[in-house]
XYZ file of C-alpha atoms in Angstrom:
229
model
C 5.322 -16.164 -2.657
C 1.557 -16.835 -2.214
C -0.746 -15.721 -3.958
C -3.177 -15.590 -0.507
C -2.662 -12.716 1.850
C -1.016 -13.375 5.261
C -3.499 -11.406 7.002
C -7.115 -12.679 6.475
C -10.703 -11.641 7.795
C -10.826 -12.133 11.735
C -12.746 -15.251 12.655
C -16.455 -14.993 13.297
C -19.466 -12.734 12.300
C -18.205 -8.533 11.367
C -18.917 -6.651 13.993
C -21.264 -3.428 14.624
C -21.494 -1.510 11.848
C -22.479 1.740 14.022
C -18.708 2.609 13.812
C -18.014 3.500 9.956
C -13.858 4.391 8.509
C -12.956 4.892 5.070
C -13.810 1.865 2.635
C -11.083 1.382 -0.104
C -10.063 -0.908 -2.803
C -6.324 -1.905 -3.059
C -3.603 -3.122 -5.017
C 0.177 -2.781 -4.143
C 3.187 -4.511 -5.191
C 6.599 -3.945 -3.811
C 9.692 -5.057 -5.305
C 13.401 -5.488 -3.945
C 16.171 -3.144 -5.041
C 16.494 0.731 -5.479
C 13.998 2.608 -7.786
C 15.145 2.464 -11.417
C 15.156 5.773 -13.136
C 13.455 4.473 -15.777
C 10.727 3.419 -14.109
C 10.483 6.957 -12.025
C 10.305 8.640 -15.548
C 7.666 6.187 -16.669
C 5.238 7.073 -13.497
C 5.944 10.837 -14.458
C 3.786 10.966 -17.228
C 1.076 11.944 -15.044
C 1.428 14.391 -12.691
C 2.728 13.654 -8.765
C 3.287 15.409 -5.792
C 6.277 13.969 -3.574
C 7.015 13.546 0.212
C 8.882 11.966 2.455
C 7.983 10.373 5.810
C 8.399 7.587 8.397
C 5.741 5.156 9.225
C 5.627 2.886 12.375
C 4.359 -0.525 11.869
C 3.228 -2.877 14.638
C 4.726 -6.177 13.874
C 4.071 -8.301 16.982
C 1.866 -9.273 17.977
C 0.465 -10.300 15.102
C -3.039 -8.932 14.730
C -4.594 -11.415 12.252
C -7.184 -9.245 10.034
C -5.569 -5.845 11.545
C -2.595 -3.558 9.574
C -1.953 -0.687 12.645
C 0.907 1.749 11.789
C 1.357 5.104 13.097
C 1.720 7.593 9.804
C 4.846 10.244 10.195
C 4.955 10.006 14.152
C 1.331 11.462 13.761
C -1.841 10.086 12.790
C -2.557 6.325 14.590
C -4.292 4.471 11.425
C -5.615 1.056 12.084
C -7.135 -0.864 8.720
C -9.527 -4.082 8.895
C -9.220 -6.642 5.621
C -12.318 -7.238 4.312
C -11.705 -10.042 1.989
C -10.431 -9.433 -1.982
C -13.023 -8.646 -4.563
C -10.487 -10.292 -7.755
C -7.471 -9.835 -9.465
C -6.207 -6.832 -11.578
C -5.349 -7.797 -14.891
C -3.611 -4.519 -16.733
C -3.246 -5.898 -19.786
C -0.919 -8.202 -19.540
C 1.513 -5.561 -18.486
C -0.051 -6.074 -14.548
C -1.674 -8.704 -12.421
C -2.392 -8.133 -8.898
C -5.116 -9.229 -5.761
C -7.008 -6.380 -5.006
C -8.027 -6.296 -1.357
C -10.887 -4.452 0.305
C -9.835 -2.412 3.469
C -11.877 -0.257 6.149
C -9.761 2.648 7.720
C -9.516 4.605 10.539
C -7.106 7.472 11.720
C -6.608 9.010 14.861
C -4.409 11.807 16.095
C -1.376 10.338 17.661
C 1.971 11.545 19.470
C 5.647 10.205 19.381
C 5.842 6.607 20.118
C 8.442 8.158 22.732
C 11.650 9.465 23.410
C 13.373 10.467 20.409
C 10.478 8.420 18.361
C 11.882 5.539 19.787
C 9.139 2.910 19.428
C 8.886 0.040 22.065
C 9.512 -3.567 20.724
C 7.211 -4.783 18.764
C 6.806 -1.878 16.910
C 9.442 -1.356 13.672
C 10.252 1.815 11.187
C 9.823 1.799 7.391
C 11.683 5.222 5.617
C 9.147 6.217 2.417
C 9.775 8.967 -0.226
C 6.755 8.640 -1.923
C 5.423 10.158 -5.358
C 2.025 10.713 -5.703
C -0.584 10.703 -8.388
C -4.335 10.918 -8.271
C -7.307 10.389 -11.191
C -10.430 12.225 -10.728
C -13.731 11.924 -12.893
C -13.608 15.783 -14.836
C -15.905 16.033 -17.308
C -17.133 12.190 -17.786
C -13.539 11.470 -17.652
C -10.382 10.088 -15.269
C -7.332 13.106 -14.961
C -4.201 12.901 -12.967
C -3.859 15.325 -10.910
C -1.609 16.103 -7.517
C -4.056 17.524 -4.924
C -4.917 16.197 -2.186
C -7.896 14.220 -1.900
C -10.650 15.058 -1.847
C -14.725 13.420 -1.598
C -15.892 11.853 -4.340
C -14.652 8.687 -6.775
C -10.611 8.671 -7.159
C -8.023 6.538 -7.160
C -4.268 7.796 -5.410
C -1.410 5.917 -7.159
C 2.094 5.983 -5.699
C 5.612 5.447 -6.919
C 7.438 4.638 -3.654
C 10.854 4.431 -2.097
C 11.236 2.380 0.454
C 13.772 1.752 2.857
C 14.050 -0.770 6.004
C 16.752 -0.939 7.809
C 19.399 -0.986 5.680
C 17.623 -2.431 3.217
C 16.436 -0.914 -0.191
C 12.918 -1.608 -1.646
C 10.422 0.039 -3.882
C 6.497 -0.228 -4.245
C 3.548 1.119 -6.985
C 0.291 0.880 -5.249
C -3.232 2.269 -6.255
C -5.824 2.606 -3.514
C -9.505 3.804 -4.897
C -12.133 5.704 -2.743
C -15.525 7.028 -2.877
C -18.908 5.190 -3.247
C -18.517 1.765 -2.860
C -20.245 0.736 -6.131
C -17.452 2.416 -8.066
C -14.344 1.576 -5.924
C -13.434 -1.223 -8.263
C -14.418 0.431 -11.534
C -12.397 3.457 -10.858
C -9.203 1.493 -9.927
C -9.554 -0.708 -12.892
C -9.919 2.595 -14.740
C -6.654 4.240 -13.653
C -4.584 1.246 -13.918
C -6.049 0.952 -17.651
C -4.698 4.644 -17.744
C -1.150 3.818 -15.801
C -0.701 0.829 -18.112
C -1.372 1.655 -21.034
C 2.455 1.853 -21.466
C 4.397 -1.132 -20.624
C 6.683 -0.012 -17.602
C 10.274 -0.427 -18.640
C 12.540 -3.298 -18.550
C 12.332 -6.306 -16.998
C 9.611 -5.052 -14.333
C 7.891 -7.546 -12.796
C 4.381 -6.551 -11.396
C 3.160 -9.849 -10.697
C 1.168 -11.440 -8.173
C 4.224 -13.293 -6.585
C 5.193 -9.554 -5.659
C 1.712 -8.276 -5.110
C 1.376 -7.847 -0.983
C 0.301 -5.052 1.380
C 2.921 -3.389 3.825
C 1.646 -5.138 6.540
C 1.930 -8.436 4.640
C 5.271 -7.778 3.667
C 6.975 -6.749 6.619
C 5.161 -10.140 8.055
C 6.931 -11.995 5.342
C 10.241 -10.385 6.104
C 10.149 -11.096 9.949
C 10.194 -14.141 8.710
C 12.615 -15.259 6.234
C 15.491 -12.880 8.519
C 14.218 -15.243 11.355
C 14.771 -18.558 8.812
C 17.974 -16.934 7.199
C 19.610 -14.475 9.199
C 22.498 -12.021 8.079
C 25.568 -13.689 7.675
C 24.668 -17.333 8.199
């Protein structure tokens, strides 16, 4: 796999800036298979907050720059890549891009009947555990509120399933003043890591990639190697 994003910075100067979303700092890597156990228990060292939900992705076209997915049939969120500031290095144990994103959420409605999306559009199944460090006290906690203003970084242990298929994803996404963004994600994957993740894990950057990048990749190689042939 790459180690260059699918989806790059739309062509030409950023636009207005009178229009402001939520700046954050990413890194996600998602892996093929069911969750291990093991690696569930080694995320619940900290403490997490689960849910479960269904996300639409639009797939085609493809919106070069643009991730648009519509969060649990609710909430129309549309992200813009703003280029990647580096590469996480988690002591060895890690090593992923980090991308800068700009967000924005809207309310939303069913896609239609039944949630039945029109084509283009296609389904990804998450049951997601979630983590989040705060500054308390000069320091980074874990906690599982929601979030809330100020520096913090939300870290999830995901299950994810497409179609039939079974997948699973850690991501960390960092928000608050810009300035600190980087610094505070660096600071809870120093925190996450600082125990290897068991077995044979590999959180590299030939699996590091953001939803929209994967499901990109997957329309893809089922279109190169389809089921069965």
């Amino acid at each position: 796999m790459s180690e260059h994003p699918l989806i790059g910075p739309p062509p030409g100067p950023p636009g207005p800036s009178v229009i402001q979303g939520l700046v954050t700092v990413e890194v996600r890597w998602i892996l093929p298979g069911q969750l291990d156990a093991a690696v569930a228990g080694w995320f619940g060292r900290f403490p997490a907050a689960m849910d479960s939900r269904e996300d639409a992705y639009l797939v085609h076209p493809v919106l070069r720059g643009l991730a648009v997915k519509i969060r649990a049939g609710q909430l129309l969120e549309v992200k813009r890549y703003h280029g990647s500031p580096g590469i996480l290095d988690a002591a060895g144990r890690a090593r992923g891009r980090i991308e800068c994103w700009r967000k924005w959420s809207f309310p939303f409605g069913p896609l239609g009947p039944d949630d039945a999306g029109p084509p283009g559009w296609t389904l990804v199944h998450k049951r997601r555990r979630m983590s989040r460090f705060r500054l308390a006290g000069g320091q980074l906690m874990a906690d599982a509120a929601e979030r809330a203003t100020g520096s913090e970084c939300g870290v999830e242990l995901t299950e994810v399933r497409w179609g039939a298929e079974s997948w699973w994803s850690l991501g960390f996404e960092a928000t608050g003043p810009a300035d600190s963004l980087r610094s505070t994600l660096e600071a809870a994957a120093a925190l996450m890591f600082a125990q290897a993740p068991p077995g044979d894990v590999e959180l590299d950057l030939g699996h590091c990639q953001s939803y929209a990048e994967w499901l990109s990749r997957l329309r893809v190689t089922r279109r190169i190697s389809p089921a069965g042939g």
